[in-house]
Amino acid sequence: MTSILPDAGPSHVAAPSNSATLRPYAQRCKLCGTENDAAPIAICENCLGPLEPLYPANRRLPDRATIAARPQSMWRYREWLPFEGDPVASLDTGFSPLIDAPRLADKLGVARVWVKNDAVSHPSLSFKDRVVSTAINAAIAFGLDTVGCASTGNLANAVAAHAARAGLASWIFIPEDLEIGKIIGTAVYGPNLVRIKGHYDDVNRLCAQLADRFGWGIVNVNLRGYYGEGSKTMAFEILEQLGWRTPSAVVAPMAGGSLVTKLGKGFKEFIDAGLVTGNSPRVYGTQASGCAPIVRLWERGDSTLVPEIPNTIARSIAIGNPADGPFAAKVMRESGGRGQHVSDEALVAGIRLLAETTGVFTETAGGVTVAGAVALAEGGHFHSDDEIVLCITGNGLKTTEAVSDVLPAAPVIAPKVRDVAALVAERTNR
Ligand SMILES: *Cc1c(COP(=O)(O)O)cnc(C)c1O
Ligand SMILES: [Zn+2]
């Protein structure tokens, strides 16, 4: 099979006008099975359940060698992404590093740990680049000239960046109290950025009304079915980067619960396609204790999510009424994983532990992942032969306020060897 993608080096930027051959798949309701033609609609008219792209059962799937020969981006898995024809925008997102973390493995008492490092995702330094890459192609294919989102920060960065590059207008809605790095890291791309008085859940409710009213493609509202599929590529990459085999467990943070749900789906799809060896990994989902509705749903073991009012510094994952919460809880339960929540103090310690053991600086959500893994290890949920992947979903330079007060201040001294010698002596004696 020949490569179906053009050579997607960084300089390959297709214009939206190429979209004639790009067609999003039709969708089907995840709850009642009702089918819908491809459209910027995410909710079933019959039962209000979420719609998901419907993949043609007879489509031709590539083998390992074919995939491995394609450009290193998330689009090398395009048969598992919801389009027929060639994607036209954001072709170079994905394929972030999977890095070995032996010092963290020692700390957790397991055989191996790898960090899936979306802190260096292209272009906006979080895993939200993946979901926006699929959503923006859907928007272009549907002929929409404006995209938008309700965001806790990283999605705002990603939509603004990808829209700017594709030449689309964007309207971005965030809670008013986001970190300065997330606000500046959105505004710089020239979107219409609006801060809303309220929590994310208020912003999301507003955006649900705006999509229809203005005919916009709100990536996580009316394009949500296409958006969510982008998250699966994190699972695909982990499997390929491990040498086409499964780890024994993965740990990932949860906001709306989409990433954990789609990790479960992605692992299953590659196992079903016969591309990988090994058992389905245990999926562990982590949240901050100040906003942990999905973990608490998992703990109760029923299926009714109880919304919460967020109170945590982990703002990027502070969603009190998560749309995919029940699906994420199901993935954790059926894979043999668990939910784990951690305090704000623990997540700050998690950020520092990851930095000091692996040289990766993550934001608050990554701190929740690492602290969650530490808590799971302490709770006896990992085994000495476990091989664990930690999903690090965002970059620490966006949330420096989380650690600025706890890191030691650097001494200011004169440019004199004597002064350095005094410091060295002081620290060696310590
Ligand atoms: C959005 C986000 C998540 C989780 O997102 P889901 O809504 O659960 O898919 C995790 N980490 C970071 C940094 C995020 O921005
Ligand atoms: Zn339905």
XYZ file of C-alpha atoms and ligand atoms in Angstrom:
446
model
C 0.000 0.000 0.000
C 1.408 3.408 -0.900
C 1.486 6.283 1.540
C -1.823 8.069 1.494
C -0.415 11.232 2.988
C 1.714 13.775 1.225
C 5.146 14.161 2.777
C 4.040 16.109 5.837
C 7.186 17.950 6.788
C 6.780 21.104 8.838
C 6.576 23.162 5.648
C 3.617 21.269 4.244
C 0.620 23.471 4.899
C -2.397 22.677 2.801
C -4.921 25.443 2.379
C -8.531 24.924 3.447
C -9.532 25.034 -0.227
C -8.149 21.491 -0.622
C -11.053 20.190 1.415
C -13.069 18.924 -1.562
C -11.779 15.380 -1.048
C -12.099 15.374 2.750
C -15.325 13.878 4.083
C -16.094 13.252 7.757
C -17.760 9.918 8.482
C -21.417 9.707 9.480
C -22.076 9.346 13.215
C -23.974 6.942 15.425
C -25.412 7.444 18.914
C -23.304 5.712 21.549
C -26.413 4.983 23.650
C -29.300 4.132 21.300
C -27.485 3.443 18.014
C -29.434 5.962 15.901
C -27.393 6.935 12.836
C -26.875 10.509 11.626
C -25.384 11.876 8.414
C -22.026 13.604 8.836
C -22.752 17.040 10.307
C -21.574 19.449 12.999
C -23.915 17.832 15.532
C -22.782 15.942 18.627
C -26.004 15.004 20.408
C -28.505 12.330 19.389
C -31.888 13.829 18.528
C -33.552 10.654 19.734
C -32.074 10.219 23.235
C -29.579 13.107 23.745
C -26.707 10.601 23.898
C -23.293 11.436 22.406
C -22.674 10.748 18.717
C -19.534 8.924 17.581
C -18.083 8.561 14.082
C -19.127 5.386 12.341
C -16.182 3.685 10.629
C -16.888 1.621 7.495
C -16.542 -2.002 8.607
C -14.858 -3.000 5.354
C -12.219 -0.257 5.213
C -8.688 -1.438 4.491
C -6.376 -1.289 7.484
C -2.608 -0.848 7.123
C -0.056 -3.221 8.660
C 2.803 -2.261 11.005
C 5.343 -1.658 8.246
C 2.982 0.590 6.291
C 2.239 2.689 9.350
C 5.905 2.855 10.346
C 6.895 4.149 6.887
C 4.547 7.133 7.094
C 5.483 10.602 8.428
C 5.827 10.783 12.216
C 2.548 12.445 13.102
C -0.788 11.342 14.508
C -2.106 11.103 10.927
C -0.042 7.955 10.324
C -3.015 6.233 12.031
C -5.518 7.917 9.739
C -7.590 4.773 9.069
C -8.646 5.096 12.735
C -9.458 8.813 12.378
C -12.955 9.853 11.260
C -12.444 10.919 7.650
C -12.490 9.675 4.142
C -9.980 11.454 1.903
C -6.923 13.489 2.758
C -6.735 15.664 5.889
C -5.825 19.247 4.998
C -4.791 20.989 8.214
C -2.567 20.377 11.247
C -0.831 17.446 9.574
C 2.236 17.546 11.812
C 0.724 17.190 15.287
C 1.497 14.069 17.305
C 4.272 11.522 17.703
C 5.521 13.076 20.915
C 8.413 11.311 22.691
C 7.903 8.235 24.870
C 10.755 8.472 27.335
C 12.192 5.878 29.665
C 11.980 6.942 33.320
C 14.032 4.421 35.371
C 14.394 6.689 38.395
C 10.631 7.061 38.579
C 10.264 3.274 38.190
C 12.488 2.838 41.280
C 10.383 5.311 43.179
C 7.140 3.506 42.232
C 8.602 0.036 42.831
C 7.782 -1.245 39.336
C 9.829 -2.774 36.515
C 9.576 0.076 33.991
C 8.043 3.514 33.704
C 7.752 5.574 30.528
C 6.551 9.134 30.213
C 4.405 9.898 27.159
C 5.477 13.490 26.825
C 2.743 15.665 25.338
C 4.254 18.563 27.311
C 6.175 19.083 24.051
C 3.199 18.544 21.727
C 3.319 20.547 18.500
C 2.264 23.327 18.260
C 0.656 24.345 21.574
C 2.385 22.147 24.178
C -0.511 19.992 25.350
C -2.358 16.874 24.214
C -5.232 19.131 23.094
C -3.342 19.548 19.805
C -4.504 16.015 18.966
C -8.223 16.657 19.410
C -8.039 20.026 17.676
C -6.240 18.464 14.697
C -9.198 16.190 14.015
C -11.848 18.795 14.902
C -10.377 21.480 12.652
C -10.351 19.100 9.700
C -14.023 18.390 10.400
C -14.752 22.139 10.539
C -13.011 22.710 7.195
C -14.756 19.738 5.588
C -18.135 21.079 6.748
C -17.289 24.465 5.213
C -17.311 26.307 8.553
C -15.191 29.470 8.582
C -15.180 29.970 12.358
C -14.169 27.562 15.110
C -14.344 27.923 18.863
C -14.262 26.152 22.188
C -15.192 26.205 25.842
C -11.859 25.669 27.536
C -10.058 25.217 30.826
C -6.924 26.619 29.144
C -5.055 24.175 26.961
C -7.887 23.761 24.492
C -8.005 27.555 24.151
C -4.273 27.574 23.309
C -4.716 24.771 20.777
C -7.829 26.095 18.997
C -6.310 29.567 18.692
C -3.043 28.199 17.299
C -4.516 25.683 14.851
C -7.183 28.150 13.633
C -4.572 30.856 13.045
C -2.495 28.506 10.932
C -5.480 27.295 8.921
C -6.699 30.842 8.354
C -9.978 30.344 10.227
C -11.550 32.822 12.634
C -11.892 31.665 16.237
C -14.065 32.485 19.245
C -12.679 31.170 22.484
C -14.447 31.127 25.837
C -12.651 30.525 29.141
C -13.435 30.935 32.855
C -12.190 34.367 33.952
C -9.695 33.052 36.544
C -7.338 31.001 34.336
C -3.552 31.143 34.761
C -1.822 34.041 32.973
C 0.229 31.607 30.848
C -2.939 30.075 29.436
C -4.484 33.489 28.688
C -1.377 34.965 27.009
C -0.742 31.612 25.299
C -4.142 31.998 23.640
C -4.312 35.732 22.990
C -1.028 35.765 21.064
C -2.583 33.904 18.116
C -5.157 36.658 17.562
C -8.442 34.882 18.373
C -11.604 36.434 19.737
C -10.892 35.517 23.361
C -13.643 36.016 25.935
C -13.390 35.491 29.709
C -16.620 34.374 31.346
C -17.622 35.065 34.935
C -18.111 31.538 36.209
C -16.686 28.033 36.179
C -15.916 25.900 33.127
C -19.341 24.286 33.368
C -20.982 27.716 32.925
C -18.729 28.394 29.917
C -19.611 25.034 28.393
C -23.338 25.608 28.825
C -23.009 28.979 27.085
C -21.073 27.464 24.180
C -23.741 24.817 23.626
C -26.135 27.690 22.891
C -23.670 29.620 20.715
C -22.815 26.869 18.229
C -26.284 26.803 16.664
C -26.927 30.496 16.984
C -23.821 31.593 15.051
C -23.100 28.529 12.913
C -19.664 28.013 14.462
C -17.724 24.791 14.811
C -17.222 24.622 18.564
C -14.674 21.837 18.710
C -15.741 20.276 22.009
C -19.467 20.984 21.579
C -20.974 20.405 18.121
C -17.772 18.866 16.668
C -17.181 16.731 19.775
C -17.677 13.382 18.035
C -14.830 14.170 15.622
C -12.743 15.937 18.271
C -12.659 13.003 20.706
C -11.229 10.571 18.163
C -7.965 12.547 18.083
C -7.218 11.389 21.642
C -6.944 7.768 20.488
C -3.660 8.613 18.770
C -1.971 8.885 22.168
C -2.794 5.191 22.716
C -1.653 4.223 19.198
C 1.672 6.007 19.628
C 2.335 4.391 23.015
C 1.790 0.947 21.484
C 3.963 1.591 18.430
C 6.728 3.314 20.431
C 6.887 0.347 22.825
C 7.588 -1.869 19.788
C 3.987 -2.842 18.923
C 3.144 -4.209 22.351
C 1.024 -3.127 25.290
C 2.277 -1.792 28.637
C 0.655 -3.386 31.689
C -0.897 -0.104 32.825
C -1.370 3.562 31.903
C -2.107 6.509 34.180
C -3.801 9.609 32.726
C -5.511 12.725 34.093
C -9.235 13.286 33.604
C -11.165 16.494 32.959
C -14.195 15.740 30.802
C -13.135 12.084 30.806
C -12.593 11.998 27.050
C -8.868 11.114 27.034
C -9.280 8.102 29.333
C -12.326 6.920 27.372
C -10.433 7.191 24.086
C -7.264 5.566 25.458
C -9.437 2.547 26.217
C -10.933 2.667 22.716
C -7.527 3.116 21.050
C -5.937 0.157 22.853
C -8.882 -2.021 21.892
C -8.770 -0.988 18.236
C -5.080 -1.881 17.825
C -5.456 -5.159 19.720
C -8.489 -6.025 17.548
C -6.525 -5.131 14.391
C -3.841 -7.622 15.397
C -1.169 -4.911 15.381
C 0.108 -5.454 18.931
C 0.985 -8.228 21.343
C 0.067 -8.290 25.024
C -3.032 -7.846 27.127
C -5.193 -4.762 27.306
C -3.538 -2.341 29.796
C -5.118 -1.400 33.108
C -6.279 2.205 32.758
C -5.968 4.452 35.817
C -7.643 7.883 35.784
C -6.519 10.669 38.109
C -8.119 13.904 39.282
C -7.464 16.595 41.876
C -9.360 16.013 45.135
C -10.919 19.483 44.720
C -12.661 18.317 41.532
C -12.907 14.545 41.310
C -16.439 13.676 40.140
C -15.226 10.827 37.902
C -13.018 9.230 40.566
C -15.893 9.449 43.061
C -18.249 7.915 40.513
C -15.759 5.064 40.099
C -15.516 4.703 43.903
C -19.298 4.506 44.301
C -19.515 1.988 41.485
C -22.858 3.195 40.143
C -23.494 5.027 36.877
C -24.825 8.422 37.979
C -22.257 11.180 38.033
C -22.667 13.746 40.818
C -21.442 17.169 39.596
C -19.020 19.150 41.777
C -18.009 22.807 42.120
C -14.244 22.819 41.333
C -11.800 23.993 43.992
C -8.234 23.123 42.922
C -5.156 24.695 41.358
C -5.360 22.001 38.643
C -7.533 24.303 36.541
C -6.882 22.531 33.238
C -8.751 19.469 34.526
C -11.308 21.238 36.741
C -14.559 20.162 35.101
C -17.339 19.672 37.638
C -19.826 18.031 35.268
C -17.707 15.941 32.871
C -19.483 14.869 29.676
C -17.598 11.574 29.337
C -17.346 10.806 33.059
C -19.481 7.639 33.040
C -17.592 6.289 29.984
C -14.217 6.967 31.624
C -15.356 5.197 34.817
C -16.409 2.226 32.686
C -13.005 2.046 30.964
C -11.235 2.066 34.350
C -13.556 -0.604 35.741
C -13.484 -2.953 32.755
C -9.700 -2.705 32.267
C -8.974 -3.574 35.900
C -7.735 -0.054 36.648
C -8.943 2.435 39.233
C -9.648 6.080 39.884
C -7.331 8.051 42.151
C -7.600 11.615 43.404
C -4.791 13.647 44.952
C -4.529 16.858 46.986
C -3.134 20.092 45.557
C -0.032 19.682 47.780
C 0.501 16.197 46.374
C 0.159 17.384 42.765
C 2.775 20.098 43.335
C 5.076 17.415 44.757
C 4.253 15.333 41.659
C 5.373 18.145 39.341
C 8.670 18.374 41.242
C 9.184 14.596 41.361
C 8.774 14.297 37.579
C 11.133 17.206 36.947
C 13.775 15.948 39.392
C 13.687 12.318 38.202
C 13.082 12.639 34.440
C 13.876 16.223 33.407
C 10.315 16.884 32.255
C 8.467 19.986 33.502
C 4.730 19.413 33.434
C 1.771 21.563 34.381
C -0.693 20.861 37.184
C -2.527 18.089 35.281
C 0.747 16.177 34.836
C 1.397 16.666 38.536
C -1.949 14.967 39.166
C -0.847 12.035 36.988
C 2.479 11.594 38.787
C 1.005 12.098 42.267
C -1.784 9.690 41.351
C 0.797 7.076 40.329
C 2.638 7.568 43.642
C -0.626 7.137 45.570
C -1.546 4.032 43.564
C 1.898 2.539 44.265
C 1.557 3.318 47.975
C -1.904 1.742 47.922
C -0.420 -1.517 46.639
C -2.107 -1.346 43.245
C 1.089 -1.767 41.190
C 3.197 -4.945 40.989
C 6.976 -5.260 40.828
C 6.779 -6.532 37.229
C 4.470 -3.733 36.049
C 5.411 -1.659 33.000
C 3.617 1.646 33.335
C 3.099 4.597 31.000
C 2.363 7.980 32.565
C 0.477 10.326 30.243
C 1.973 13.784 30.708
C -0.516 15.993 28.953
C 0.697 19.574 29.351
C 3.680 21.896 29.841
C 4.833 23.330 33.166
C 5.798 26.725 31.758
C 2.071 27.447 31.388
C 1.383 27.100 35.128
C 4.531 28.372 36.840
C 2.437 29.832 39.676
C 1.820 26.256 40.885
C 5.466 25.837 41.913
C 6.859 29.373 42.191
C 6.225 29.583 45.938
C 7.686 26.192 46.864
C 10.941 26.205 44.891
C 14.033 27.529 46.711
C 15.015 31.049 45.710
C 18.313 31.271 43.816
C 20.929 33.258 45.735
C 22.174 36.465 44.117
C 25.931 36.912 44.558
C 28.823 38.964 43.216
C 30.758 37.532 40.223
C 33.503 36.244 42.529
C 34.989 32.755 42.902
C 35.208 33.296 46.645
C 31.445 33.800 46.868
C 30.757 30.658 44.838
C 33.215 28.718 47.023
C 31.287 29.824 50.088
C 28.061 28.563 48.544
C 29.610 25.244 47.524
C 30.961 24.752 51.062
C 27.591 25.600 52.576
C 25.741 23.132 50.353
C 28.299 20.324 50.688
C 28.088 20.525 54.483
C 24.339 20.394 54.463
C -7.987 18.682 28.791
C -6.844 18.105 29.520
C -6.867 16.803 30.050
C -8.036 15.851 30.063
O -8.992 16.057 29.176
P -10.332 15.195 28.997
O -11.388 16.237 28.947
O -10.496 14.283 30.167
O -10.126 14.498 27.718
C -5.723 16.336 30.641
N -4.615 17.086 30.738
C -4.556 18.333 30.261
C -3.297 19.105 30.424
C -5.660 18.893 29.627
O -5.582 20.136 29.139
Zn -29.445 8.125 20.944
